[in-house]
Amino acid sequence: MFSPLIDELMRSLRCLPGVGPKSAQRMALHLLERDREGANRLANTLHKAIEGVGRCQRCRTLTEQDLCGICNNLRRDSTLLCVVETPVDVLAIEQAGSYQGKYFVLMGHLSPIDGIGPDDIGVDALLALVQSEAVTEVILATNPTVEGEATSYYISERIKPLGVVVSRIAHGVPLGGELEFIDGGTLAHAFSSRRPL
Amino acid sequence: MFSPLIDELMRSLRCLPGVGPKSAQRMALHLLERDREGANRLANTLHKAIEGVGRCQRCRTLTEQDLCGICNNLRRDSTLLCVVETPVDVLAIEQAGSYQGKYFVLMGHLSPIDGIGPDDIGVDALLALVQSEAVTEVILATNPTVEGEATSYYISERIKPLGVVVSRIAHGVPLGGELEFIDGGTLAHAFSSRRPL
Ligand SMILES: [Zn+2]
Ligand SMILES: [Zn+2]
């Protein structure tokens, strides 16, 4: 309905998650009518990021350096290794502020249906890392979903033979959460994982 | 929190309307982890569109051609000229499918507070167009907002001296709309604009 170039821009914007036809239209017209400078900066940054951003050689997270900021930080405790699914999980844990160890980012989880196996989430690299560095405890912090649980179980079975402690972060009622608003699955888990006082 | 290049990409994505920090983060990581091809296509299309897209020389809408598809269409009725605020309004009217005339796109509305005056919405170009083409009726289809009404009023006062019919599209209860769900302003307008049967 618009001119070919504008239609093409609208189609291209659909690669962004959560952007449907209506949003793409609003975005394209906004950029062309009111923010060509922002659009140009976005295009340049996209090119630079595609070109420059790769994986941290140690923890697999996204970074344009050989080693990410956390892997490169000598003050972090290398004996603790926290395994998470994505870079956003690292961010969430860092923002909580209490963890001082290092990370390993799977960049996904096991999903046989989608053909995602141990190789795709770097399990061999994880095992090599646990052995080459003096890791004493691996903390599994994958999501409490079916896939996340299966991934944690698989990894724990692979790591245990190395004689390293493997733990799983606790799941249950969030601090400050009111029981009446917690979903049934979480509540059932909180009961079955209860601990003696 | 992420590496500098990824942080920069997240910031750049904020130029898109409706995209806050959380969405920008999700978008940047999605593109880098899963759709670099789409990101590259988006960057290229942004550059091409910024470079190529300008204004239709006749109706002011966005297009990469000298004249947009509608202005260039010899089968459209040049004696009818519909004045709208934005290219999206043209799209909406075209999708309704009953209007066969041409358009003039203000690319905004009068807004003294924001320093947007008649020059910024092309009123002189509109008057010149009405005179140079054999326009017999100008249909004002600006939005039924305070600014849209003021803009329509101003334009009608400028066009009337040219001896051309000026009309305003009707506003009221939408067809199929149930009265109980219509806002009070629309309903009040529908009453004050009632017509004898
Ligand atoms: Zn790293
Ligand atoms: Zn045109």
XYZ file of C-alpha atoms and ligand atoms in Angstrom:
396
model
C 0.000 0.000 0.000
C 2.911 2.350 0.634
C 5.751 2.834 -1.852
C 7.990 -0.254 -2.365
C 10.855 1.025 -0.187
C 8.554 1.888 2.711
C 6.819 -1.502 2.427
C 10.233 -3.174 2.483
C 11.214 -1.246 5.618
C 7.976 -2.335 7.315
C 8.668 -5.968 6.404
C 12.259 -5.729 7.686
C 11.117 -4.358 11.044
C 9.096 -7.553 11.551
C 12.352 -9.383 12.415
C 12.131 -7.677 15.818
C 10.418 -9.855 18.453
C 6.949 -8.630 19.395
C 6.607 -6.393 16.325
C 3.494 -7.134 14.235
C 2.279 -5.432 11.034
C 0.685 -2.490 12.862
C 3.761 -1.746 15.021
C 6.079 -2.116 12.029
C 3.986 0.411 10.143
C 4.013 2.871 13.036
C 7.778 2.410 13.482
C 8.624 2.870 9.791
C 6.541 6.033 9.437
C 7.831 7.432 12.726
C 11.462 6.959 11.650
C 10.927 8.404 8.166
C 8.799 11.343 9.292
C 10.470 12.274 12.538
C 13.705 10.483 13.389
C 15.962 9.780 10.421
C 18.967 10.476 12.610
C 17.897 7.745 15.038
C 17.183 5.394 12.130
C 20.639 6.005 10.704
C 22.290 5.429 14.084
C 20.281 2.211 14.481
C 21.352 0.944 11.052
C 25.011 1.699 11.774
C 24.892 0.091 15.206
C 23.192 -3.024 13.820
C 25.985 -3.416 11.264
C 28.689 -2.841 13.878
C 27.120 -5.300 16.325
C 26.569 -8.040 13.716
C 30.170 -7.601 12.637
C 31.713 -7.308 16.077
C 29.735 -9.319 18.607
C 30.692 -12.945 19.053
C 30.925 -15.315 21.990
C 33.073 -15.112 25.133
C 35.708 -17.817 24.693
C 35.290 -18.929 28.294
C 31.601 -18.587 29.239
C 29.925 -18.398 25.796
C 27.985 -15.204 26.511
C 27.644 -12.510 23.824
C 30.542 -10.047 23.738
C 32.764 -8.291 21.219
C 35.868 -9.106 23.273
C 37.659 -12.449 23.525
C 36.625 -12.658 27.164
C 33.561 -10.925 28.636
C 33.836 -8.450 31.504
C 33.014 -11.026 34.166
C 35.383 -13.724 32.885
C 38.079 -11.063 32.695
C 37.475 -9.864 36.247
C 40.244 -11.254 38.468
C 38.314 -10.397 41.617
C 35.503 -12.856 40.792
C 35.687 -16.222 42.545
C 36.706 -18.831 39.946
C 35.908 -21.761 42.219
C 32.157 -21.104 41.831
C 30.550 -21.586 38.420
C 26.895 -20.690 37.830
C 25.250 -22.243 34.769
C 22.454 -20.194 33.164
C 20.486 -20.371 29.923
C 20.934 -16.837 28.521
C 22.868 -13.558 28.910
C 19.726 -11.976 30.427
C 19.904 -14.493 33.279
C 23.455 -13.305 34.035
C 22.131 -9.747 34.145
C 19.323 -10.700 36.555
C 21.737 -12.477 38.920
C 24.256 -9.622 38.738
C 21.521 -7.127 39.567
C 20.593 -9.188 42.641
C 24.185 -8.437 43.650
C 25.059 -11.291 45.984
C 26.818 -13.783 43.676
C 30.594 -13.335 43.372
C 31.509 -16.371 41.266
C 31.693 -16.806 37.506
C 29.209 -18.007 34.879
C 28.732 -20.417 32.031
C 26.003 -19.439 29.559
C 24.386 -22.339 27.704
C 22.712 -19.978 25.187
C 19.621 -22.185 25.299
C 18.491 -25.453 26.843
C 18.245 -29.064 25.752
C 15.255 -29.543 23.457
C 15.255 -32.830 21.526
C 12.117 -31.763 19.635
C 13.992 -28.774 18.177
C 17.122 -30.859 17.627
C 19.042 -29.013 20.357
C 21.415 -31.447 22.036
C 24.389 -31.239 24.449
C 26.747 -30.006 21.688
C 24.517 -27.013 20.961
C 24.562 -25.821 24.578
C 28.302 -26.379 24.991
C 28.287 -29.167 27.564
C 31.766 -30.398 26.560
C 33.159 -26.880 26.919
C 31.513 -26.674 30.341
C 33.095 -29.962 31.451
C 36.489 -28.843 30.152
C 36.146 -25.556 32.028
C 35.211 -27.285 35.292
C 38.324 -29.437 34.977
C 40.812 -26.823 33.760
C 39.897 -24.224 36.379
C 39.785 -25.181 40.037
C 35.969 -25.177 40.186
C 34.668 -26.634 43.463
C 30.932 -26.080 42.970
C 28.708 -25.826 39.910
C 25.439 -24.009 40.635
C 22.695 -24.866 38.156
C 20.418 -21.860 37.586
C 18.507 -22.896 34.469
C 14.839 -21.933 34.397
C 12.335 -23.992 36.429
C 10.639 -25.200 33.221
C 10.461 -28.751 31.888
C 13.385 -28.047 29.528
C 15.376 -26.154 32.145
C 14.957 -28.962 34.678
C 15.911 -31.620 32.113
C 18.974 -29.586 31.139
C 20.061 -29.223 34.772
C 19.551 -32.938 35.387
C 21.611 -33.872 32.318
C 24.454 -31.512 33.245
C 24.516 -32.678 36.878
C 24.833 -36.294 35.742
C 27.772 -35.329 33.518
C 29.560 -33.274 36.193
C 29.147 -35.531 39.239
C 31.758 -38.073 38.000
C 34.313 -35.234 38.100
C 33.979 -35.107 41.881
C 32.697 -31.534 41.918
C 29.744 -30.385 44.081
C 26.667 -29.714 41.936
C 23.790 -27.667 43.342
C 20.506 -26.293 42.052
C 19.178 -22.873 43.049
C 16.073 -23.041 45.262
C 12.601 -22.563 43.844
C 9.522 -21.730 45.880
C 7.443 -18.829 47.101
C 9.212 -15.512 46.290
C 10.204 -13.393 49.294
C 7.398 -10.959 50.033
C 5.061 -12.998 47.821
C 1.593 -13.549 49.203
C 0.524 -17.177 49.072
C -2.855 -16.394 47.575
C -1.209 -14.944 44.459
C 1.338 -17.733 43.869
C 0.557 -20.234 41.110
C -0.293 -23.791 42.102
C 2.823 -25.347 40.551
C 5.143 -23.086 42.556
C 3.182 -23.729 45.722
C 3.246 -27.510 45.232
C 7.011 -27.316 44.646
C 7.445 -25.183 47.783
C 5.698 -27.892 49.809
C 7.584 -30.835 48.349
C 10.903 -28.971 48.809
C 10.162 -27.962 52.420
C 13.099 -28.086 54.855
C 13.167 -28.878 58.594
C 13.710 -25.846 60.829
C 25.885 -4.318 32.018
C 26.427 -5.987 28.644
C 29.501 -5.327 26.516
C 29.729 -1.768 25.071
C 28.593 -2.726 21.561
C 25.541 -4.605 22.845
C 24.657 -1.721 25.190
C 24.954 0.656 22.230
C 22.624 -1.525 20.142
C 20.074 -1.543 22.985
C 20.241 2.250 23.208
C 19.839 2.635 19.432
C 16.735 0.449 19.403
C 15.095 2.935 21.769
C 14.535 5.268 18.784
C 11.655 2.966 17.812
C 8.298 4.175 19.151
C 6.930 2.030 21.977
C 10.288 0.377 22.696
C 11.439 0.742 26.325
C 14.608 -0.590 27.998
C 13.215 -4.117 28.494
C 11.998 -4.497 24.901
C 15.243 -3.043 23.524
C 17.187 -5.620 25.551
C 15.003 -8.478 24.318
C 15.285 -7.245 20.718
C 19.077 -6.821 20.775
C 19.701 -10.262 22.278
C 17.191 -11.916 19.937
C 18.856 -10.405 16.866
C 22.391 -11.273 18.010
C 21.564 -14.781 19.202
C 19.052 -15.870 16.622
C 18.523 -13.569 13.650
C 21.647 -11.824 12.389
C 20.369 -12.184 8.843
C 17.199 -10.278 9.736
C 19.258 -7.660 11.589
C 21.488 -7.185 8.567
C 18.497 -6.865 6.243
C 16.942 -4.324 8.628
C 20.138 -2.245 8.722
C 20.398 -2.254 4.926
C 16.736 -1.363 4.445
C 16.981 1.464 6.978
C 19.898 2.956 5.054
C 18.133 2.564 1.705
C 14.907 4.093 3.022
C 16.621 7.057 4.712
C 18.521 7.670 1.497
C 15.644 7.118 -0.914
C 12.368 8.120 0.687
C 11.294 11.747 0.320
C 7.993 13.511 -0.207
C 5.529 13.256 -3.107
C 5.865 16.547 -4.992
C 2.111 16.867 -5.299
C 0.499 15.496 -2.118
C 3.460 15.552 0.330
C 3.124 11.898 1.388
C 6.224 9.749 1.910
C 7.497 8.080 -1.269
C 10.763 7.388 -3.060
C 9.263 8.512 -6.369
C 8.634 12.089 -7.531
C 4.925 11.381 -7.432
C 3.280 8.741 -5.234
C 1.189 5.922 -6.686
C -2.115 7.699 -6.115
C -1.021 11.078 -7.522
C 0.360 9.195 -10.536
C -2.878 7.274 -11.097
C -4.729 8.841 -14.035
C -7.924 6.992 -13.147
C -8.305 8.826 -9.827
C -10.715 11.770 -9.823
C -8.642 14.965 -9.620
C -11.653 17.155 -8.901
C -11.926 15.703 -5.376
C -9.141 16.420 -2.892
C -9.133 14.803 0.544
C -6.926 16.463 3.191
C -5.504 14.130 5.876
C -2.883 14.430 8.596
C -0.636 11.430 7.863
C 0.160 8.673 5.340
C -1.572 6.148 7.629
C -4.833 8.072 7.191
C -4.515 7.647 3.410
C -4.058 3.920 3.974
C -7.165 3.725 6.189
C -9.329 5.557 3.639
C -7.955 3.465 0.757
C -8.715 0.280 2.672
C -12.318 1.467 3.162
C -12.337 1.403 -0.655
C -15.031 3.913 -1.542
C -13.067 7.122 -2.166
C -11.897 7.656 -5.742
C -10.414 11.159 -5.497
C -6.904 12.295 -4.637
C -5.217 13.341 -1.389
C -3.191 16.044 0.246
C -1.168 14.921 3.283
C -0.433 17.644 5.836
C 2.171 15.447 7.623
C 0.896 16.798 10.936
C -1.577 19.362 12.229
C -1.439 22.955 13.425
C 0.005 23.113 16.923
C 1.070 26.611 18.038
C 2.456 25.182 21.312
C 4.931 23.048 19.348
C 5.631 25.874 16.894
C 3.874 24.075 14.030
C 2.213 26.653 11.800
C 0.581 26.719 8.333
C 3.970 26.617 6.571
C 4.906 23.365 8.305
C 1.767 21.585 7.118
C 2.022 22.918 3.558
C -1.079 25.103 3.458
C 0.307 27.283 0.639
C 1.084 24.186 -1.430
C -2.463 22.972 -0.774
C -3.968 26.282 -1.954
C -1.755 26.265 -5.048
C -2.836 22.699 -5.823
C -6.540 23.528 -5.450
C -6.101 26.387 -7.902
C -3.806 24.707 -10.434
C -5.866 21.534 -10.731
C -9.598 21.724 -11.395
C -10.531 20.800 -7.817
C -14.248 21.280 -7.136
C -14.429 19.957 -3.563
C -11.920 19.752 -0.734
C -12.885 17.104 1.846
C -11.298 17.731 5.247
C -10.509 14.420 6.971
C -8.214 15.539 9.784
C -8.682 13.750 13.094
C -11.603 14.732 15.348
C -9.205 16.076 17.987
C -8.801 19.662 19.166
C -5.782 20.128 16.869
C -7.410 18.320 13.944
C -10.568 20.434 14.229
C -8.555 23.664 14.472
C -6.512 22.631 11.447
C -9.657 21.873 9.429
C -11.209 25.175 10.440
C -8.100 27.126 9.459
C -7.841 25.385 6.077
C -11.530 25.838 5.306
C -11.235 29.582 5.985
C -8.290 29.770 3.564
C -9.978 27.742 0.816
C -13.472 29.221 0.853
C -12.365 32.498 -0.815
C -11.253 30.397 -3.801
C -14.900 29.489 -4.470
C -14.339 25.768 -3.934
C -16.740 23.581 -1.916
C -15.182 22.602 1.428
C -16.640 19.693 3.410
C -15.797 17.842 6.597
C -16.214 14.075 6.960
C -19.003 13.077 9.369
C -18.249 12.047 12.943
C -20.605 10.099 15.172
C -21.499 6.613 16.294
C -19.578 4.046 14.156
C -21.751 1.706 12.075
C -22.422 -1.447 14.067
C -21.237 0.348 17.218
C -23.362 -0.260 20.281
C -24.339 2.946 22.049
C -23.375 1.649 25.462
C -19.726 1.264 24.376
C -19.357 4.650 22.665
C -17.478 7.369 24.581
C -19.451 10.348 25.831
C -17.751 12.887 23.565
C -18.647 10.947 20.435
C -22.207 10.459 21.638
C -22.626 14.160 22.456
C -21.267 15.008 18.996
C -23.644 12.496 17.381
C -26.577 14.242 19.074
C -25.538 17.798 18.225
C -24.877 16.766 14.601
C -28.206 14.923 14.213
C -29.982 15.303 10.873
C -33.720 15.341 10.085
C -35.019 12.169 8.427
Zn 32.685 -14.784 29.710
Zn 1.180 12.004 -3.944
